[in-house]
Short mmCIF file of C-alpha atoms in Angstrom, two decimals:
data_model
loop_
_atom_site.label_atom_id
_atom_site.label_comp_id
_atom_site.label_asym_id
_atom_site.label_seq_id
_atom_site.Cartn_x
_atom_site.Cartn_y
_atom_site.Cartn_z
CA MET A 1 40.52 159.10 46.48
CA PHE A 2 43.79 160.74 47.48
CA VAL A 3 45.56 157.43 48.04
CA LEU A 4 44.61 156.21 44.53
CA TYR A 5 45.60 159.22 43.01
CA ASN A 6 49.18 159.07 44.71
CA ILE A 7 49.29 155.35 43.46
CA SER A 8 49.41 156.38 40.32
CA ILE A 9 51.55 158.78 40.61
CA PHE A 10 54.14 156.75 42.25
CA GLY A 11 53.55 154.33 39.06
CA TYR A 12 53.77 157.00 36.79
CA ASP A 13 57.18 158.01 37.88
CA LEU A 14 58.30 154.08 38.43
CA LEU A 15 57.66 154.19 34.71
CA ILE A 16 60.09 157.31 34.16
CA ARG A 17 62.39 155.92 35.88
CA LEU A 18 62.32 152.28 34.66
CA ALA A 19 62.59 153.84 30.85
CA ALA A 20 65.55 156.27 31.57
CA ILE A 21 67.27 152.47 32.65
CA PHE A 22 66.28 151.22 29.55
CA GLY A 23 67.86 154.29 27.46
CA VAL A 24 64.39 156.59 26.42
CA GLU A 25 66.02 159.88 26.34
CA LYS A 26 63.17 161.72 27.05
CA ALA A 27 63.16 160.12 30.04
CA LYS A 28 66.59 159.85 31.13
CA LYS A 29 66.84 164.11 31.17
CA ILE A 30 63.83 164.25 33.29
CA VAL A 31 65.40 161.71 35.80
CA ALA A 32 69.09 163.97 35.44
CA GLY A 33 67.41 166.94 35.31
CA ARG A 34 65.07 166.35 38.32
CA LYS A 35 68.24 165.24 40.02
CA ILE A 36 69.45 168.82 40.38
CA ILE A 37 66.01 170.82 41.03
CA TYR A 38 66.82 171.66 44.77
CA HIS A 39 70.44 172.43 43.95
CA GLU A 40 69.65 174.58 41.41
CA ILE A 41 67.14 176.67 43.66
CA ASP A 42 69.37 177.15 46.60
CA LYS A 43 71.40 178.56 44.25
CA LYS A 44 69.58 181.28 42.75
CA ILE A 45 66.22 181.66 45.40
CA SER A 46 66.82 182.89 49.10
CA ALA A 47 64.90 182.80 51.70
CA ALA A 48 64.45 186.83 51.37
CA ASP A 49 62.95 186.69 48.15
CA ARG A 50 59.80 187.04 46.42
CA VAL A 51 58.76 184.45 44.20
CA MET A 52 56.21 183.79 41.51
CA TRP A 53 56.33 180.18 39.83
CA PHE A 54 55.04 179.77 36.94
CA HIS A 55 54.64 175.67 35.33
CA CYS A 56 54.43 174.44 32.19
CA ALA A 57 54.02 171.41 30.70
CA SER A 58 56.44 171.66 27.40
CA LEU A 59 57.53 174.43 25.30
CA GLY A 60 53.60 175.26 23.56
CA GLU A 61 52.57 176.01 26.95
CA PHE A 62 55.20 177.79 28.09
CA GLU A 63 54.88 179.93 25.03
CA GLN A 64 51.44 181.15 26.32
CA GLY A 65 52.54 181.86 29.87
CA ARG A 66 55.54 184.24 28.41
CA PRO A 67 53.80 186.88 28.25
CA VAL A 68 52.65 187.28 31.44
CA ILE A 69 55.92 186.48 32.60
CA GLU A 70 57.40 189.25 30.66
CA SER A 71 54.89 191.40 31.87
CA LEU A 72 54.73 190.51 35.08
CA LYS A 73 58.36 190.74 35.56
CA LYS A 74 58.89 194.25 33.50
CA LYS A 75 56.38 195.68 36.04
CA GLN A 76 57.55 194.27 39.90
CA PRO A 77 61.39 193.64 38.36
CA ASP A 78 62.01 192.88 42.16
CA VAL A 79 60.11 189.68 41.75
CA LYS A 80 62.29 186.37 41.33
CA ILE A 81 60.53 184.55 38.31
CA LEU A 82 60.34 180.33 38.92
CA VAL A 83 59.81 178.50 36.01
CA SER A 84 59.12 174.48 36.14
CA PHE A 85 58.74 172.08 33.15
CA PHE A 86 57.46 168.80 32.96
CA SER A 87 59.42 167.75 29.80
CA PRO A 88 62.87 168.02 28.61
CA SER A 89 61.29 169.77 25.00
CA GLY A 90 60.76 173.05 26.92
CA TYR A 91 63.45 172.77 29.53
CA ASP A 92 66.15 172.05 27.04
CA VAL A 93 65.16 175.14 24.87
CA ARG A 94 64.35 177.93 28.04
CA LYS A 95 66.54 176.65 30.64
CA ASN A 96 68.70 179.88 30.04
CA TYR A 97 65.23 182.07 29.36
CA GLU A 98 66.39 185.83 30.20
CA TYR A 99 63.05 187.11 32.25
CA ALA A 100 63.64 183.33 34.29
CA ASP A 101 65.26 183.35 37.76
CA CYS A 102 65.49 179.77 38.01
CA VAL A 103 64.71 176.99 35.98
CA VAL A 104 63.90 173.63 36.87
CA TYR A 105 61.97 170.33 36.09
CA LEU A 106 58.92 169.63 38.35
CA PRO A 107 59.13 166.91 40.25
CA ALA A 108 56.70 163.85 40.82
CA ASP A 109 53.67 165.40 42.24
CA THR A 110 53.56 163.21 45.72
CA PRO A 111 52.93 164.61 49.15
CA PHE A 112 56.37 164.90 49.93
CA ASN A 113 57.80 166.58 47.07
CA ALA A 114 55.04 169.00 47.14
CA LYS A 115 55.78 170.19 50.86
CA LYS A 116 59.17 170.51 50.18
CA PHE A 117 59.20 172.42 47.06
CA VAL A 118 56.40 174.84 48.03
CA ARG A 119 58.76 175.22 51.41
CA LYS A 120 62.00 175.59 49.16
CA THR A 121 60.52 178.06 46.78
CA HIS A 122 57.87 179.89 48.97
CA PRO A 123 55.98 181.49 46.26
CA GLU A 124 53.76 184.52 46.47
CA LYS A 125 51.72 183.45 43.89
CA VAL A 126 51.51 180.43 41.09
CA PHE A 127 50.73 179.97 37.85
CA PHE A 128 49.68 176.50 36.04
CA ILE A 129 49.47 177.20 32.00
CA LYS A 130 46.82 175.41 30.18
CA TYR A 131 46.37 172.03 31.15
CA GLU A 132 48.87 171.54 34.01
CA PHE A 133 46.87 170.16 37.29
CA TRP A 134 48.89 168.64 40.03
CA PHE A 135 47.00 167.89 43.22
CA ASN A 136 49.53 167.25 45.56
CA PHE A 137 51.19 170.70 44.55
CA ILE A 138 47.42 172.42 44.78
CA LYS A 139 46.71 171.19 48.16
CA GLU A 140 50.00 171.91 49.36
CA LEU A 141 49.78 175.57 47.85
CA LYS A 142 45.94 176.44 49.29
CA ASN A 143 47.13 174.95 52.97
CA SER A 144 50.11 177.47 52.47
CA ASN A 145 47.43 180.21 51.65
CA VAL A 146 49.02 180.47 48.08
CA PRO A 147 47.07 181.95 45.08
CA VAL A 148 46.93 179.32 42.63
CA TYR A 149 46.15 181.11 38.92
CA ASN A 150 45.80 179.02 35.92
CA VAL A 151 46.18 181.08 32.71
CA SER A 152 45.04 180.12 29.10
CA GLY A 153 42.76 177.50 30.21
CA ILE A 154 40.50 175.56 27.98
CA PHE A 155 38.31 172.80 29.21
CA ARG A 156 35.83 170.58 27.17
CA LYS A 157 32.73 168.99 28.32
CA ASP A 158 34.16 165.36 27.54
CA GLN A 159 37.33 166.25 29.85
CA TYR A 160 37.15 163.58 33.03
CA PHE A 161 36.36 166.96 35.21
CA PHE A 162 33.31 167.25 34.17
CA LYS A 163 31.65 163.57 33.83
CA TRP A 164 29.79 161.89 36.67
CA TYR A 165 32.99 160.17 38.00
CA GLY A 166 34.42 162.77 37.63
CA THR A 167 33.45 164.83 41.38
CA TRP A 168 36.76 164.00 42.99
CA PHE A 169 38.74 165.22 40.02
CA ARG A 170 36.29 168.62 40.04
CA LYS A 171 36.55 169.24 43.52
CA GLN A 172 40.94 169.20 42.96
CA LEU A 173 40.67 171.61 40.17
CA LEU A 174 38.19 174.49 41.92
CA GLN A 175 41.14 174.90 44.38
CA LEU A 176 42.64 177.10 41.96
CA ASP A 177 41.52 180.86 42.87
CA THR A 178 41.26 182.06 39.40
CA PHE A 179 40.74 180.59 36.26
CA PHE A 180 41.90 182.64 32.99
CA VAL A 181 40.20 180.50 30.12
CA GLN A 182 40.98 181.28 26.19
CA ASN A 183 36.72 180.90 25.30
CA ARG A 184 33.10 180.73 26.22
CA GLU A 185 32.96 177.22 26.52
CA SER A 186 35.40 177.04 28.91
CA TYR A 187 33.84 179.81 31.28
CA ASP A 188 30.36 178.28 31.10
CA LEU A 189 32.08 174.75 32.22
CA ILE A 190 33.23 176.15 35.31
CA LYS A 191 30.83 178.74 35.69
CA LYS A 192 28.38 175.95 36.39
CA TYR A 193 30.72 175.77 39.62
CA ALA A 194 32.53 178.72 40.46
CA PRO A 195 31.13 181.58 38.43
CA GLU A 196 33.07 183.96 41.00
CA LYS A 197 36.68 182.34 39.77
CA VAL A 198 36.39 182.55 36.26
CA VAL A 199 37.17 185.24 33.42
CA ILE A 200 37.16 185.49 29.80
CA THR A 201 40.76 186.82 28.81
CA GLY A 202 41.80 184.89 25.50
CA ASP A 203 44.76 183.21 24.63
CA THR A 204 47.62 184.77 25.70
CA ARG A 205 49.75 183.52 22.67
CA PHE A 206 48.39 186.17 20.84
CA ASP A 207 49.94 189.03 22.71
CA ARG A 208 53.10 186.87 22.31
CA VAL A 209 53.03 186.33 18.10
CA PHE A 210 52.40 190.13 17.94
CA GLN A 211 55.53 190.87 19.96
CA ILE A 212 57.32 188.67 17.56
CA ALA A 213 56.44 190.18 14.88
CA GLN A 214 57.09 193.95 16.29
CA SER A 215 60.82 192.44 17.00
CA ALA A 216 61.28 190.16 14.63
CA LYS A 217 65.18 189.72 13.36
CA GLN A 218 66.39 191.02 9.90
CA PHE A 219 68.19 187.98 7.69
CA ASP A 220 69.85 190.10 5.06
CA ASP A 221 70.66 186.40 3.10
CA ILE A 222 66.88 185.67 3.07
CA LYS A 223 66.04 188.57 1.74
CA LYS A 224 69.19 187.98 -1.14
CA PHE A 225 67.48 184.60 -1.63
CA LYS A 226 64.01 185.80 -1.57
CA GLY A 227 64.70 188.66 -4.57
CA ASP A 228 61.34 189.52 -6.70
CA LYS A 229 60.05 186.16 -5.64
CA PRO A 230 57.08 185.20 -3.55
CA ILE A 231 57.92 182.66 -0.93
CA PHE A 232 56.51 179.46 0.09
CA LEU A 233 57.48 178.50 3.26
CA VAL A 234 56.72 175.37 5.01
CA GLY A 235 57.06 175.52 9.11
CA SER A 236 57.61 172.32 11.31
CA SER A 237 56.32 169.55 8.17
CA TRP A 238 56.96 166.11 8.61
CA ALA A 239 57.44 163.60 5.66
CA ALA A 240 53.58 162.94 5.63
CA ASP A 241 53.25 166.66 4.94
CA GLU A 242 55.82 166.98 2.66
CA LYS A 243 54.34 163.54 0.65
CA ARG A 244 51.38 165.92 -0.20
CA PHE A 245 52.52 169.17 -1.00
CA LEU A 246 56.62 168.65 -2.58
CA ASN A 247 55.45 167.82 -6.16
CA LYS A 248 53.54 171.02 -7.23
CA VAL A 249 55.65 173.16 -5.23
CA LEU A 250 58.68 171.97 -7.34
CA GLU A 251 57.05 172.10 -10.46
CA GLU A 252 56.62 176.13 -9.66
CA VAL A 253 59.82 176.36 -8.55
CA LYS A 254 61.32 174.76 -11.62
CA LYS A 255 59.05 177.27 -13.87
CA LYS A 256 60.69 180.05 -11.67
CA ASN A 257 57.42 181.12 -10.04
CA ILE A 258 57.96 180.94 -6.51
CA LYS A 259 60.87 179.75 -4.21
CA LEU A 260 60.72 177.25 -1.31
CA ILE A 261 61.88 177.47 1.80
CA ILE A 262 61.21 174.26 4.14
CA ALA A 263 61.74 174.35 8.19
CA PRO A 264 61.25 170.52 9.17
CA HIS A 265 59.80 169.77 12.14
CA GLU A 266 63.39 167.64 13.30
CA VAL A 267 66.58 168.98 11.83
CA HIS A 268 68.96 166.05 12.91
CA ARG A 269 71.48 165.03 10.31
CA ALA A 270 69.62 161.72 9.31
CA ARG A 271 66.06 163.92 8.80
CA ILE A 272 67.74 166.76 6.98
CA ASP A 273 70.13 164.50 4.30
CA SER A 274 66.89 162.57 3.82
CA LEU A 275 64.60 165.50 2.59
CA MET A 276 67.74 166.93 0.69
CA GLN A 277 67.71 163.79 -1.23
CA GLU A 278 63.83 164.61 -2.33
CA LEU A 279 64.90 167.81 -3.39
CA PRO A 280 66.98 168.89 -6.85
CA ASN A 281 70.62 170.00 -7.38
CA ASN A 282 69.08 173.78 -6.25
CA ALA A 283 68.39 173.32 -2.93
CA ALA A 284 70.83 174.58 -0.20
CA ARG A 285 71.03 174.08 3.71
CA TYR A 286 70.56 177.57 5.78
CA SER A 287 73.87 176.19 7.69
CA GLU A 288 76.35 176.53 4.38
CA LYS A 289 76.03 180.43 5.10
CA ARG A 290 76.58 181.54 2.10
CA ASP A 291 75.14 184.03 -1.10
CA PHE A 292 71.80 182.16 -1.58
CA SER A 293 70.72 184.48 -4.39
CA ASP A 294 70.90 181.79 -6.90
CA VAL A 295 69.09 179.27 -5.11
CA ASP A 296 65.59 178.30 -5.39
CA ILE A 297 65.01 176.12 -2.22
CA LEU A 298 66.53 176.63 1.19
CA VAL A 299 66.34 174.25 4.14
CA ILE A 300 66.26 175.59 7.45
CA ASP A 301 68.57 172.98 9.69
CA SER A 302 68.64 174.67 12.73
CA ILE A 303 65.94 175.96 15.59
CA GLY A 304 65.03 179.09 16.87
CA ILE A 305 64.55 181.08 13.52
CA LEU A 306 61.62 179.79 12.03
CA TYR A 307 58.63 182.45 13.30
CA HIS A 308 61.40 185.64 12.07
CA LEU A 309 61.24 183.74 8.64
CA TYR A 310 57.75 183.92 8.09
CA GLN A 311 58.08 187.91 7.53
CA TYR A 312 59.67 186.91 4.16
CA ALA A 313 56.89 184.82 2.77
CA ASP A 314 53.61 185.22 0.93
CA ILE A 315 52.64 181.98 1.54
CA ALA A 316 52.65 179.06 4.45
CA TYR A 317 52.53 175.95 5.34
CA ILE A 318 52.15 174.20 8.73
CA GLY A 319 53.09 171.18 9.25
CA GLY A 320 51.56 168.63 11.87
CA GLY A 321 48.21 167.79 10.28
CA PHE A 322 49.01 164.91 8.77
CA GLY A 323 50.39 163.48 12.45
CA VAL A 324 48.99 164.11 16.26
CA GLY A 325 48.03 167.71 15.67
CA LEU A 326 49.07 170.79 14.17
CA HIS A 327 51.84 172.75 14.91
CA ASN A 328 51.72 176.81 15.39
CA THR A 329 49.59 178.61 13.17
CA LEU A 330 49.59 182.18 14.84
CA GLU A 331 53.32 182.74 13.80
CA ALA A 332 52.36 182.50 10.47
CA ALA A 333 48.67 184.34 10.87
CA THR A 334 50.58 187.58 12.79
CA PHE A 335 52.77 188.44 9.65
CA GLY A 336 50.01 188.59 7.66
CA LEU A 337 49.75 184.94 5.39
CA PRO A 338 47.21 182.90 4.30
CA MET A 339 48.03 179.23 5.47
CA ILE A 340 47.21 175.42 4.49
CA PHE A 341 47.71 172.22 6.93
CA GLY A 342 46.21 169.02 6.95
CA PRO A 343 43.42 167.51 8.23
CA ASN A 344 43.72 166.98 11.67
CA TYR A 345 43.15 170.09 13.35
CA HIS A 346 39.92 170.30 14.99
CA LYS A 347 41.92 170.13 18.62
CA PHE A 348 42.76 173.53 17.93
CA LYS A 349 40.58 176.52 17.76
CA GLU A 350 42.59 179.09 16.58
CA ALA A 351 42.98 176.80 13.44
CA LYS A 352 39.66 176.10 13.49
CA ASP A 353 38.43 180.10 13.64
CA LEU A 354 41.17 180.99 10.99
CA ILE A 355 39.66 178.29 8.80
CA PHE A 356 36.03 179.87 9.32
CA ILE A 357 37.22 183.38 8.46
CA GLY A 358 39.06 182.58 5.24
CA ALA A 359 42.51 182.82 6.32
CA ALA A 360 43.40 179.56 6.65
CA PHE A 361 42.89 176.10 4.00
CA SER A 362 42.88 172.58 5.11
CA ILE A 363 44.09 170.10 3.06
CA ASP A 364 43.41 166.01 2.62
CA ASN A 365 45.43 165.21 -0.24
CA SER A 366 47.63 166.74 -2.71
CA THR A 367 44.16 167.26 -5.31
CA ASP A 368 43.17 169.90 -2.53
CA PHE A 369 46.31 171.16 -2.23
CA ASP A 370 47.37 171.76 -5.83
CA ILE A 371 44.14 173.23 -6.04
CA ILE A 372 44.08 175.73 -3.55
CA PHE A 373 47.84 176.47 -3.58
CA SER A 374 47.05 177.11 -7.00
CA LYS A 375 44.73 179.92 -6.42
CA LEU A 376 46.86 181.63 -3.31
CA LEU A 377 49.85 181.68 -6.48
CA ASN A 378 47.85 182.84 -9.28
CA ASP A 379 45.58 185.13 -7.51
CA ILE A 380 47.32 187.84 -6.09
CA SER A 381 44.14 189.22 -4.73
CA PHE A 382 43.07 186.46 -3.49
CA ARG A 383 46.18 185.70 -1.60
CA GLU A 384 46.26 189.41 -0.17
CA ASN A 385 42.96 189.04 1.22
CA ALA A 386 43.05 185.82 3.14
CA GLY A 387 46.61 187.56 4.80
CA LYS A 388 44.43 190.67 5.68
CA ILE A 389 42.17 188.41 7.55
CA ALA A 390 45.03 186.22 9.24
CA GLY A 391 46.60 189.59 10.69
CA ASP A 392 43.48 191.13 11.65
CA PHE A 393 42.59 187.99 13.47
CA ILE A 394 45.90 188.39 15.49
CA LEU A 395 45.40 192.27 16.21
CA GLN A 396 41.88 191.34 17.05
CA GLN A 397 42.38 188.81 19.91
CA LYS A 398 45.69 190.06 21.08
CA GLY A 399 45.07 191.81 24.98
CA GLY A 400 44.64 188.70 27.34
CA THR A 401 47.58 189.26 28.73
CA GLU A 402 47.00 192.62 30.24
CA LYS A 403 43.55 191.57 31.52
CA ILE A 404 45.27 188.71 33.86
CA ILE A 405 47.57 191.67 34.91
CA ASN A 406 45.19 193.81 36.17
CA HIS A 407 43.42 191.29 37.38
CA ILE A 408 45.96 189.86 39.57
CA MET A 409 47.93 192.99 40.55
#
């Protein structure tokens, strides 16, 4: 079966190279980044170093590994942290991450690459975050007696590991030493085959967003913009989201009942220009860097500050729910905000939980939005209660990082 697996890996790697040749930007970045992997490792990791390796597919998985990285680094500052990514969306944003001593792309999961990478980095412990399982790397690490952990793992019975044809894949998966899983379903699935290897620790993102709330940056210009009006903050929106909420919100903005901040998911010039055309004249781009106190609508045309801005909001809309999937709801919840989002949230346990407890509300169309938005805007008691439920939800769920650290140390 390893032969078929390796053929598929070689094929996938070839597709990435071909895509790069034909100008696909993401593929070009992966190919270019993989060319300098060992240059970076040789420059930043020596044979005498103690190394802990964290692998994350993308930026979202990195945020789940981040609390563990930072806690480990603080407890063992002499250890060097190696972070690898598959996706440019993670690498580009975190290649200069202060708690990592070396950040690289992960090479293709071939036997040769696995041997070379493990030999060069000689990790003491390895952490695969959430979904990342590369079987040649796992095999090489086990041959080298290196402990391998899954952090914030989440498993479903419809995954191929647990199908009748998934025996080989499950066998490779169970080579890991410990699974730190998010929920009971994941625990029960792994426990059936390896009860001694699974621990429920929850989602480490709760620890991360709690840290964010405790150390959020202050923005005087946003304070002036807010004044004495409530703020409706839209995080990571797409045009499909805006189509459902914009008319109603602009009505309330015109009546001076609320102020609006929109932080679209994409911030390239064409997207921002298109969004600005949908807005009235009293809208400004945040990059203008001026006094926004006389402005009613602010468009965030940069990245990296959205999660700090939730502290100034009263109601949040989380984008992505009318597309491939919902964006981060926990960043808003940690600041005690009630949330609205579209219908494509069912793959996200935290979103389902927030709806169940009354902290978040899903909409299918503009009519749904108008009803719940009006309720949250006009019924202050209802709004504050939903927000308190959201904040308490974060407090109740945090602590997974400490459980993981205590276990591995």
